[in-house]
Amino acid sequence: MTMAVQSPPRERALLVQVVLGHRDRQEAEDSLAELERLADTVGADVVGRITQRRSRPTAGLFIGEGKLADIQLACRESGAGLIIFDNDLSAVQVNNLDLALGIKVIDRTEVILQIFARRAQSAEAKVQVELAQLEYLVSRIPISRKQQRFQGGIGMRGPGESPLQLRNAPMRRRISDLKRRLDRIGKRRASVRKRRPWPLVSLVGYTNAGKSTLLNAFTRADAYVDDRLFATLDTKTRLVHVPGNRNVLLTDTVGFIRHLPHGLVASFRSTLDVAREADLLLLVADASNPGIIAHIKVVHETLEEIGAKDVPYLLVLNKSDAASQDQLDSLCTTYHDAVVVSARQSKGLDILKDRVVEALLAHDVHFPGREH
Ligand SMILES: Nc1nc2c(ncn2[C@@H]2O[C@H](COP(=O)(O)OP(=O)(O)OP(=O)(O)O)[C@@H](O)[C@H]2O)c(=O)[nH]1
Ligand SMILES: [Mg+2]
């Protein structure tokens, strides 16, 4: 399936990462590799990477002054027209770097917001993304830059908003208007959910773990599957038959990622409500990814942030077809309650269904309307 969104021309980007203090080397490398995929998703080809280790960032530029020349040289040699920092920069730092380097500088948060803006399809997702972008602009970018940023290319642009409309809108008023709209959508959703006839099971997990593929495997629903990050922004709910003539509602959700911008989590609250109000979470993880343990940690942290940490969950180790036996053995020792599946090959799904019923019954969840 292809996206209906038209892609703008690709840019050449240089990635810069400052490894602070005692940050774990492997984690920093994974984060940079992930930034490359994020850049690719947003339409930039990575033509170089620069890493610097420092005990702490400098206030004005984040990087040391000596690194400026290295970055400039790397941009000249590679023809990069965009610099993407893996670290979160302050408004002042972005401004100073822009001036010192003469090349557009953005950070990881801005890239993630941009991907969300491109992916948002439903009215609700669009409102949520626009809210997150406006909050980001208002809090971090000085007035003089707000206008400069709407010149096109990879930068801030809300879905459905022309640059001029955005520039002219009194942002604060727009923000409260969006919040009111989301509130209304959220309340409507909550009242529908309260009357739900079957237990609600939500798929949660790191982006690209295979949540949508698993939903499809269960139901043959046509959830959008893509090997890009953040394929799914809208929730999809499907009825799934489970053993004992029972049914559950299975919901797909937006994926998580390390350093998910807080504003984004807050804006996606109504989408993520399905996780908070679920009877059971299926925490899907990609067992073939060497970073799986860090991913699971990020998922637990994000669940805590959205107030879903007390919802019962089952860990689902997905992509067993692509993981080595050693990796699977070691994961099963660490997480002995986990269920191993391959969504792509529809393997392990019957066991997973049994475990879902077992977990729901163990938590006293009723199955109304069950045929005896
Ligand atoms: N080898 C293998 N690949 C899988 C499996 N399940 C999913 N994938 C692939 O993993 C990629 C991501 O799958 P999605 O289902 O889009 O992942 P997601 O968790 O919904 O991702 P987001 O919506 O971005 O959060 C796709 O290329 C899938 O084909 C599996 O069991 N085995
Ligand atoms: Mg998905």
mmCIF file of N, CA and C in Angstrom, residues 141-258:
data_model
loop_
_atom_site.group_PDB
_atom_site.id
_atom_site.type_symbol
_atom_site.label_atom_id
_atom_site.label_comp_id
_atom_site.label_asym_id
_atom_site.label_seq_id
_atom_site.Cartn_x
_atom_site.Cartn_y
_atom_site.Cartn_z
ATOM 1 N N ILE A 141 11.094 28.171 20.013
ATOM 2 C CA ILE A 141 11.701 28.936 18.931
ATOM 3 C C ILE A 141 11.389 30.420 19.074
ATOM 4 N N PRO A 142 12.426 31.265 19.130
ATOM 5 C CA PRO A 142 12.183 32.690 19.270
ATOM 6 C C PRO A 142 11.390 33.237 18.083
ATOM 7 N N ILE A 143 10.619 34.279 18.316
ATOM 8 C CA ILE A 143 9.710 34.822 17.317
ATOM 9 C C ILE A 143 10.376 35.027 15.952
ATOM 10 N N SER A 144 11.574 35.563 15.955
ATOM 11 C CA SER A 144 12.216 35.885 14.676
ATOM 12 C C SER A 144 12.407 34.635 13.818
ATOM 13 N N ARG A 145 12.588 33.487 14.498
ATOM 14 C CA ARG A 145 12.827 32.273 13.723
ATOM 15 C C ARG A 145 11.544 31.601 13.261
ATOM 16 N N LYS A 146 10.448 31.881 13.977
ATOM 17 C CA LYS A 146 9.215 31.173 13.655
ATOM 18 C C LYS A 146 8.848 31.380 12.194
ATOM 19 N N GLN A 147 9.076 32.600 11.702
ATOM 20 C CA GLN A 147 8.669 32.889 10.341
ATOM 21 C C GLN A 147 9.656 32.273 9.361
ATOM 22 N N GLN A 148 10.930 32.417 9.679
ATOM 23 C CA GLN A 148 11.960 31.887 8.804
ATOM 24 C C GLN A 148 11.784 30.386 8.558
ATOM 25 N N ARG A 149 11.239 29.699 9.582
ATOM 26 C CA ARG A 149 11.135 28.241 9.498
ATOM 27 C C ARG A 149 10.091 27.752 8.515
ATOM 28 N N PHE A 150 9.191 28.615 8.076
ATOM 29 C CA PHE A 150 8.126 28.151 7.190
ATOM 30 C C PHE A 150 8.485 28.310 5.720
ATOM 31 N N GLN A 151 9.747 28.258 5.419
ATOM 32 C CA GLN A 151 10.152 28.443 4.031
ATOM 33 C C GLN A 151 10.098 27.143 3.240
ATOM 34 N N GLY A 152 9.758 26.061 3.872
ATOM 35 C CA GLY A 152 9.643 24.788 3.153
ATOM 36 C C GLY A 152 10.797 23.862 3.460
ATOM 37 N N GLY A 153 10.801 22.711 2.830
ATOM 38 C CA GLY A 153 11.821 21.715 3.113
ATOM 39 C C GLY A 153 11.521 21.057 4.441
ATOM 40 N N ILE A 154 12.517 20.396 5.007
ATOM 41 C CA ILE A 154 12.284 19.689 6.257
ATOM 42 C C ILE A 154 12.323 20.700 7.381
ATOM 43 N N GLY A 155 11.244 20.878 8.026
ATOM 44 C CA GLY A 155 11.126 21.856 9.102
ATOM 45 C C GLY A 155 9.715 21.753 9.580
ATOM 46 N N MET A 156 9.221 22.748 10.220
ATOM 47 C CA MET A 156 7.900 22.626 10.801
ATOM 48 C C MET A 156 6.813 22.992 9.804
ATOM 49 N N ARG A 157 5.841 22.142 9.720
ATOM 50 C CA ARG A 157 4.680 22.439 8.883
ATOM 51 C C ARG A 157 3.540 21.558 9.356
ATOM 52 N N GLY A 158 2.485 22.166 9.816
ATOM 53 C CA GLY A 158 1.370 21.375 10.340
ATOM 54 C C GLY A 158 0.538 20.833 9.203
ATOM 55 N N PRO A 159 -0.066 19.654 9.379
ATOM 56 C CA PRO A 159 -0.897 19.116 8.319
ATOM 57 C C PRO A 159 -2.125 20.007 8.131
ATOM 58 N N GLY A 160 -2.482 20.255 6.921
ATOM 59 C CA GLY A 160 -3.690 21.008 6.645
ATOM 60 C C GLY A 160 -3.581 22.497 6.905
ATOM 61 N N GLU A 161 -2.391 22.978 7.186
ATOM 62 C CA GLU A 161 -2.233 24.391 7.490
ATOM 63 C C GLU A 161 -1.262 24.994 6.494
ATOM 64 N N SER A 162 -1.658 26.066 5.837
ATOM 65 C CA SER A 162 -0.684 26.735 4.979
ATOM 66 C C SER A 162 0.230 27.543 5.890
ATOM 67 N N PRO A 163 1.467 27.779 5.467
ATOM 68 C CA PRO A 163 2.397 28.532 6.305
ATOM 69 C C PRO A 163 1.822 29.881 6.720
ATOM 70 N N LEU A 164 1.112 30.495 5.776
ATOM 71 C CA LEU A 164 0.605 31.832 6.045
ATOM 72 C C LEU A 164 -0.455 31.806 7.146
ATOM 73 N N GLN A 165 -1.350 30.791 7.024
ATOM 74 C CA GLN A 165 -2.399 30.668 8.043
ATOM 75 C C GLN A 165 -1.783 30.505 9.423
ATOM 76 N N LEU A 166 -0.759 29.627 9.470
ATOM 77 C CA LEU A 166 -0.137 29.347 10.746
ATOM 78 C C LEU A 166 0.538 30.581 11.301
ATOM 79 N N ARG A 167 1.233 31.288 10.398
ATOM 80 C CA ARG A 167 1.983 32.454 10.825
ATOM 81 C C ARG A 167 1.044 33.525 11.369
ATOM 82 N N ASN A 168 -0.102 33.635 10.720
ATOM 83 C CA ASN A 168 -1.000 34.698 11.125
ATOM 84 C C ASN A 168 -1.870 34.329 12.326
ATOM 85 N N ALA A 169 -2.022 33.062 12.570
ATOM 86 C CA ALA A 169 -2.910 32.652 13.670
ATOM 87 C C ALA A 169 -2.274 33.017 14.999
ATOM 88 N N PRO A 170 -3.047 33.573 15.877
ATOM 89 C CA PRO A 170 -2.510 33.768 17.234
ATOM 90 C C PRO A 170 -2.344 32.379 17.844
ATOM 91 N N MET A 171 -1.092 31.989 18.024
ATOM 92 C CA MET A 171 -0.833 30.580 18.343
ATOM 93 C C MET A 171 -1.488 30.116 19.631
ATOM 94 N N ARG A 172 -1.432 30.941 20.644
ATOM 95 C CA ARG A 172 -2.007 30.508 21.925
ATOM 96 C C ARG A 172 -3.493 30.183 21.799
ATOM 97 N N ARG A 173 -4.203 31.058 21.035
ATOM 98 C CA ARG A 173 -5.634 30.839 20.895
ATOM 99 C C ARG A 173 -5.895 29.538 20.136
ATOM 100 N N ARG A 174 -5.077 29.338 19.125
ATOM 101 C CA ARG A 174 -5.202 28.115 18.329
ATOM 102 C C ARG A 174 -4.953 26.889 19.228
ATOM 103 N N ILE A 175 -3.944 26.988 20.102
ATOM 104 C CA ILE A 175 -3.626 25.869 20.986
ATOM 105 C C ILE A 175 -4.815 25.537 21.889
ATOM 106 N N SER A 176 -5.432 26.557 22.492
ATOM 107 C CA SER A 176 -6.559 26.215 23.375
ATOM 108 C C SER A 176 -7.740 25.691 22.575
ATOM 109 N N ASP A 177 -7.896 26.186 21.360
ATOM 110 C CA ASP A 177 -8.966 25.682 20.507
ATOM 111 C C ASP A 177 -8.746 24.193 20.198
ATOM 112 N N LEU A 178 -7.501 23.852 19.835
ATOM 113 C CA LEU A 178 -7.176 22.449 19.519
ATOM 114 C C LEU A 178 -7.389 21.563 20.739
ATOM 115 N N LYS A 179 -6.977 22.082 21.895
ATOM 116 C CA LYS A 179 -7.136 21.288 23.117
ATOM 117 C C LYS A 179 -8.603 21.016 23.397
ATOM 118 N N ARG A 180 -9.441 22.019 23.176
ATOM 119 C CA ARG A 180 -10.881 21.822 23.386
ATOM 120 C C ARG A 180 -11.427 20.764 22.436
ATOM 121 N N ARG A 181 -10.970 20.832 21.179
ATOM 122 C CA ARG A 181 -11.445 19.851 20.199
ATOM 123 C C ARG A 181 -11.045 18.439 20.599
ATOM 124 N N LEU A 182 -9.799 18.306 21.050
ATOM 125 C CA LEU A 182 -9.314 16.976 21.457
ATOM 126 C C LEU A 182 -10.081 16.469 22.663
ATOM 127 N N ASP A 183 -10.392 17.377 23.554
ATOM 128 C CA ASP A 183 -11.156 17.029 24.735
ATOM 129 C C ASP A 183 -12.511 16.425 24.359
ATOM 130 N N ARG A 184 -13.150 17.107 23.402
ATOM 131 C CA ARG A 184 -14.459 16.624 22.947
ATOM 132 C C ARG A 184 -14.328 15.237 22.318
ATOM 133 N N ILE A 185 -13.318 15.085 21.433
ATOM 134 C CA ILE A 185 -13.106 13.776 20.780
ATOM 135 C C ILE A 185 -12.853 12.715 21.847
ATOM 136 N N GLY A 186 -12.016 13.052 22.817
ATOM 137 C CA GLY A 186 -11.640 12.115 23.876
ATOM 138 C C GLY A 186 -12.859 11.669 24.668
ATOM 139 N N LYS A 187 -13.727 12.627 25.004
ATOM 140 C CA LYS A 187 -14.912 12.295 25.805
ATOM 141 C C LYS A 187 -15.858 11.377 25.030
ATOM 142 N N ARG A 188 -15.997 11.702 23.726
ATOM 143 C CA ARG A 188 -16.873 10.875 22.898
ATOM 144 C C ARG A 188 -16.335 9.444 22.854
ATOM 145 N N ARG A 189 -15.038 9.344 22.635
ATOM 146 C CA ARG A 189 -14.386 8.033 22.594
ATOM 147 C C ARG A 189 -14.579 7.273 23.898
ATOM 148 N N ALA A 190 -14.371 7.987 25.014
ATOM 149 C CA ALA A 190 -14.444 7.334 26.324
ATOM 150 C C ALA A 190 -15.842 6.773 26.553
ATOM 151 N N SER A 191 -16.877 7.523 26.122
ATOM 152 C CA SER A 191 -18.220 7.027 26.399
ATOM 153 C C SER A 191 -18.531 5.817 25.513
ATOM 154 N N VAL A 192 -17.980 5.816 24.302
ATOM 155 C CA VAL A 192 -18.151 4.627 23.439
ATOM 156 C C VAL A 192 -17.440 3.430 24.080
ATOM 157 N N ARG A 193 -16.209 3.701 24.585
ATOM 158 C CA ARG A 193 -15.425 2.607 25.167
ATOM 159 C C ARG A 193 -16.101 2.018 26.401
ATOM 160 N N LYS A 194 -16.746 2.887 27.194
ATOM 161 C CA LYS A 194 -17.398 2.409 28.419
ATOM 162 C C LYS A 194 -18.479 1.386 28.105
ATOM 163 N N ARG A 195 -19.111 1.587 26.954
ATOM 164 C CA ARG A 195 -20.207 0.675 26.612
ATOM 165 C C ARG A 195 -19.705 -0.523 25.812
ATOM 166 N N ARG A 196 -18.386 -0.719 25.805
ATOM 167 C CA ARG A 196 -17.866 -1.781 24.933
ATOM 168 C C ARG A 196 -18.370 -3.141 25.379
ATOM 169 N N PRO A 197 -18.744 -3.946 24.393
ATOM 170 C CA PRO A 197 -19.333 -5.228 24.725
ATOM 171 C C PRO A 197 -18.302 -6.322 25.020
ATOM 172 N N TRP A 198 -17.051 -6.084 24.672
ATOM 173 C CA TRP A 198 -16.039 -7.121 24.879
ATOM 174 C C TRP A 198 -14.817 -6.522 25.565
ATOM 175 N N PRO A 199 -13.990 -7.371 26.178
ATOM 176 C CA PRO A 199 -12.761 -6.852 26.793
ATOM 177 C C PRO A 199 -11.882 -6.175 25.736
ATOM 178 N N LEU A 200 -11.154 -5.131 26.162
ATOM 179 C CA LEU A 200 -10.313 -4.376 25.239
ATOM 180 C C LEU A 200 -8.842 -4.748 25.452
ATOM 181 N N VAL A 201 -8.214 -5.212 24.379
ATOM 182 C CA VAL A 201 -6.797 -5.575 24.432
ATOM 183 C C VAL A 201 -6.050 -4.630 23.487
ATOM 184 N N SER A 202 -5.025 -3.929 24.003
ATOM 185 C CA SER A 202 -4.305 -2.967 23.154
ATOM 186 C C SER A 202 -2.893 -3.439 22.853
ATOM 187 N N LEU A 203 -2.508 -3.290 21.593
ATOM 188 C CA LEU A 203 -1.141 -3.593 21.197
ATOM 189 C C LEU A 203 -0.299 -2.345 21.460
ATOM 190 N N VAL A 204 0.762 -2.486 22.230
ATOM 191 C CA VAL A 204 1.667 -1.352 22.416
ATOM 192 C C VAL A 204 3.084 -1.843 22.149
ATOM 193 N N GLY A 205 4.012 -0.926 21.901
ATOM 194 C CA GLY A 205 5.390 -1.348 21.689
ATOM 195 C C GLY A 205 6.182 -0.335 20.906
ATOM 196 N N TYR A 206 7.454 -0.616 20.805
ATOM 197 C CA TYR A 206 8.374 0.245 20.086
ATOM 198 C C TYR A 206 7.964 0.326 18.615
ATOM 199 N N THR A 207 8.261 1.424 17.979
ATOM 200 C CA THR A 207 7.919 1.547 16.566
ATOM 201 C C THR A 207 8.640 0.453 15.769
ATOM 202 N N ASN A 208 7.942 -0.119 14.808
ATOM 203 C CA ASN A 208 8.502 -1.175 13.953
ATOM 204 C C ASN A 208 8.556 -2.567 14.615
ATOM 205 N N ALA A 209 7.942 -2.730 15.785
ATOM 206 C CA ALA A 209 7.992 -4.026 16.460
ATOM 207 C C ALA A 209 7.119 -5.069 15.759
ATOM 208 N N GLY A 210 6.135 -4.580 14.977
ATOM 209 C CA GLY A 210 5.260 -5.519 14.274
ATOM 210 C C GLY A 210 3.836 -5.544 14.815
ATOM 211 N N LYS A 211 3.406 -4.455 15.471
ATOM 212 C CA LYS A 211 2.063 -4.401 16.055
ATOM 213 C C LYS A 211 0.978 -4.504 14.975
ATOM 214 N N SER A 212 1.129 -3.712 13.919
ATOM 215 C CA SER A 212 0.098 -3.723 12.866
ATOM 216 C C SER A 212 0.076 -5.062 12.147
ATOM 217 N N THR A 213 1.257 -5.643 11.944
ATOM 218 C CA THR A 213 1.327 -6.961 11.298
ATOM 219 C C THR A 213 0.601 -7.999 12.160
ATOM 220 N N LEU A 214 0.773 -7.892 13.470
ATOM 221 C CA LEU A 214 0.118 -8.837 14.378
ATOM 222 C C LEU A 214 -1.402 -8.658 14.330
ATOM 223 N N LEU A 215 -1.849 -7.407 14.312
ATOM 224 C CA LEU A 215 -3.298 -7.154 14.203
ATOM 225 C C LEU A 215 -3.828 -7.772 12.908
ATOM 226 N N ASN A 216 -3.079 -7.560 11.819
ATOM 227 C CA ASN A 216 -3.497 -8.126 10.535
ATOM 228 C C ASN A 216 -3.527 -9.649 10.590
ATOM 229 N N ALA A 217 -2.496 -10.233 11.207
ATOM 230 C CA ALA A 217 -2.409 -11.688 11.261
ATOM 231 C C ALA A 217 -3.611 -12.251 12.017
ATOM 232 N N PHE A 218 -4.040 -11.538 13.053
ATOM 233 C CA PHE A 218 -5.173 -12.002 13.848
ATOM 234 C C PHE A 218 -6.485 -11.874 13.106
ATOM 235 N N THR A 219 -6.614 -10.824 12.337
ATOM 236 C CA THR A 219 -7.944 -10.458 11.851
ATOM 237 C C THR A 219 -8.023 -10.287 10.351
ATOM 238 N N ARG A 220 -6.919 -10.341 9.674
ATOM 239 C CA ARG A 220 -6.848 -9.997 8.260
ATOM 240 C C ARG A 220 -7.388 -8.594 7.996
ATOM 241 N N ALA A 221 -7.294 -7.750 9.025
ATOM 242 C CA ALA A 221 -7.634 -6.331 8.833
ATOM 243 C C ALA A 221 -6.514 -5.731 8.005
ATOM 244 N N ASP A 222 -6.809 -4.644 7.334
ATOM 245 C CA ASP A 222 -5.782 -4.098 6.468
ATOM 246 C C ASP A 222 -5.080 -2.916 7.127
ATOM 247 N N ALA A 223 -4.460 -3.150 8.277
ATOM 248 C CA ALA A 223 -3.720 -2.072 8.943
ATOM 249 C C ALA A 223 -2.450 -1.782 8.141
ATOM 250 N N TYR A 224 -2.084 -0.538 8.077
ATOM 251 C CA TYR A 224 -0.943 -0.128 7.260
ATOM 252 C C TYR A 224 0.369 -0.634 7.864
ATOM 253 N N VAL A 225 1.074 -1.486 7.113
ATOM 254 C CA VAL A 225 2.339 -2.047 7.581
ATOM 255 C C VAL A 225 3.464 -1.470 6.740
ATOM 256 N N ASP A 226 4.526 -1.035 7.380
ATOM 257 C CA ASP A 226 5.621 -0.449 6.626
ATOM 258 C C ASP A 226 6.899 -0.622 7.428
ATOM 259 N N ASP A 227 8.003 -0.810 6.727
ATOM 260 C CA ASP A 227 9.265 -0.948 7.428
ATOM 261 C C ASP A 227 9.861 0.423 7.765
ATOM 262 N N ARG A 228 9.053 1.445 7.712
ATOM 263 C CA ARG A 228 9.472 2.771 8.137
ATOM 264 C C ARG A 228 9.011 2.965 9.574
ATOM 265 N N LEU A 229 9.619 3.947 10.243
ATOM 266 C CA LEU A 229 9.208 4.198 11.617
ATOM 267 C C LEU A 229 7.895 4.969 11.645
ATOM 268 N N PHE A 230 7.102 4.725 12.651
ATOM 269 C CA PHE A 230 5.812 5.392 12.850
ATOM 270 C C PHE A 230 4.861 5.214 11.675
ATOM 271 N N ALA A 231 4.680 3.963 11.270
ATOM 272 C CA ALA A 231 3.743 3.678 10.197
ATOM 273 C C ALA A 231 2.306 3.978 10.654
ATOM 274 N N THR A 232 2.028 3.669 11.897
ATOM 275 C CA THR A 232 0.656 3.819 12.384
ATOM 276 C C THR A 232 0.528 5.008 13.324
ATOM 277 N N LEU A 233 -0.384 5.914 13.017
ATOM 278 C CA LEU A 233 -0.660 7.003 13.966
ATOM 279 C C LEU A 233 -2.088 6.955 14.471
ATOM 280 N N ASP A 234 -2.935 6.250 13.756
ATOM 281 C CA ASP A 234 -4.327 6.186 14.173
ATOM 282 C C ASP A 234 -4.614 4.814 14.751
ATOM 283 N N THR A 235 -5.512 4.782 15.700
ATOM 284 C CA THR A 235 -5.802 3.473 16.272
ATOM 285 C C THR A 235 -6.827 2.751 15.404
ATOM 286 N N LYS A 236 -6.644 1.467 15.301
ATOM 287 C CA LYS A 236 -7.596 0.638 14.578
ATOM 288 C C LYS A 236 -8.050 -0.442 15.546
ATOM 289 N N THR A 237 -9.329 -0.693 15.614
ATOM 290 C CA THR A 237 -9.838 -1.703 16.530
ATOM 291 C C THR A 237 -10.562 -2.786 15.745
ATOM 292 N N ARG A 238 -10.284 -4.016 16.088
ATOM 293 C CA ARG A 238 -10.901 -5.139 15.387
ATOM 294 C C ARG A 238 -11.387 -6.183 16.388
ATOM 295 N N LEU A 239 -12.397 -6.925 15.972
ATOM 296 C CA LEU A 239 -12.914 -8.005 16.803
ATOM 297 C C LEU A 239 -12.100 -9.267 16.525
ATOM 298 N N VAL A 240 -11.638 -9.913 17.598
ATOM 299 C CA VAL A 240 -10.865 -11.143 17.429
ATOM 300 C C VAL A 240 -11.527 -12.258 18.232
ATOM 301 N N HIS A 241 -11.721 -13.403 17.582
ATOM 302 C CA HIS A 241 -12.296 -14.547 18.292
ATOM 303 C C HIS A 241 -11.191 -15.255 19.056
ATOM 304 N N VAL A 242 -11.481 -15.545 20.315
ATOM 305 C CA VAL A 242 -10.514 -16.268 21.139
ATOM 306 C C VAL A 242 -11.182 -17.530 21.684
ATOM 307 N N PRO A 243 -10.385 -18.486 22.219
ATOM 308 C CA PRO A 243 -10.954 -19.769 22.622
ATOM 309 C C PRO A 243 -12.125 -19.644 23.599
ATOM 310 N N GLY A 244 -12.999 -20.656 23.567
ATOM 311 C CA GLY A 244 -14.140 -20.709 24.471
ATOM 312 C C GLY A 244 -15.287 -19.830 24.009
ATOM 313 N N ASN A 245 -15.420 -19.676 22.694
ATOM 314 C CA ASN A 245 -16.497 -18.832 22.150
ATOM 315 C C ASN A 245 -16.474 -17.415 22.682
ATOM 316 N N ARG A 246 -15.292 -16.904 22.889
ATOM 317 C CA ARG A 246 -15.180 -15.542 23.417
ATOM 318 C C ARG A 246 -14.658 -14.608 22.335
ATOM 319 N N ASN A 247 -14.893 -13.325 22.571
ATOM 320 C CA ASN A 247 -14.362 -12.291 21.679
ATOM 321 C C ASN A 247 -13.604 -11.255 22.486
ATOM 322 N N VAL A 248 -12.594 -10.669 21.868
ATOM 323 C CA VAL A 248 -11.977 -9.474 22.464
ATOM 324 C C VAL A 248 -11.852 -8.421 21.369
ATOM 325 N N LEU A 249 -11.787 -7.155 21.809
ATOM 326 C CA LEU A 249 -11.496 -6.081 20.859
ATOM 327 C C LEU A 249 -9.992 -5.861 20.893
ATOM 328 N N LEU A 250 -9.358 -5.928 19.720
ATOM 329 C CA LEU A 250 -7.913 -5.745 19.664
ATOM 330 C C LEU A 250 -7.629 -4.412 18.969
ATOM 331 N N THR A 251 -6.804 -3.579 19.625
ATOM 332 C CA THR A 251 -6.536 -2.237 19.110
ATOM 333 C C THR A 251 -5.060 -2.038 18.819
ATOM 334 N N ASP A 252 -4.780 -1.451 17.680
ATOM 335 C CA ASP A 252 -3.422 -1.108 17.273
ATOM 336 C C ASP A 252 -3.149 0.322 17.769
ATOM 337 N N THR A 253 -1.931 0.645 18.115
ATOM 338 C CA THR A 253 -1.652 2.028 18.554
ATOM 339 C C THR A 253 -0.368 2.548 17.917
ATOM 340 N N VAL A 254 -0.129 3.824 18.135
ATOM 341 C CA VAL A 254 1.082 4.476 17.655
ATOM 342 C C VAL A 254 2.302 3.898 18.393
ATOM 343 N N GLY A 255 3.408 3.746 17.676
ATOM 344 C CA GLY A 255 4.597 3.159 18.287
ATOM 345 C C GLY A 255 5.336 4.136 19.184
ATOM 346 N N PHE A 256 6.156 3.599 20.073
ATOM 347 C CA PHE A 256 6.971 4.440 20.954
ATOM 348 C C PHE A 256 8.407 4.466 20.430
ATOM 349 N N ILE A 257 9.199 5.406 20.920
ATOM 350 C CA ILE A 257 10.614 5.495 20.555
ATOM 351 C C ILE A 257 11.358 6.176 21.685
ATOM 352 N N ARG A 258 12.670 5.938 21.791
ATOM 353 C CA ARG A 258 13.408 6.597 22.875
ATOM 354 C C ARG A 258 13.379 8.107 22.641
#
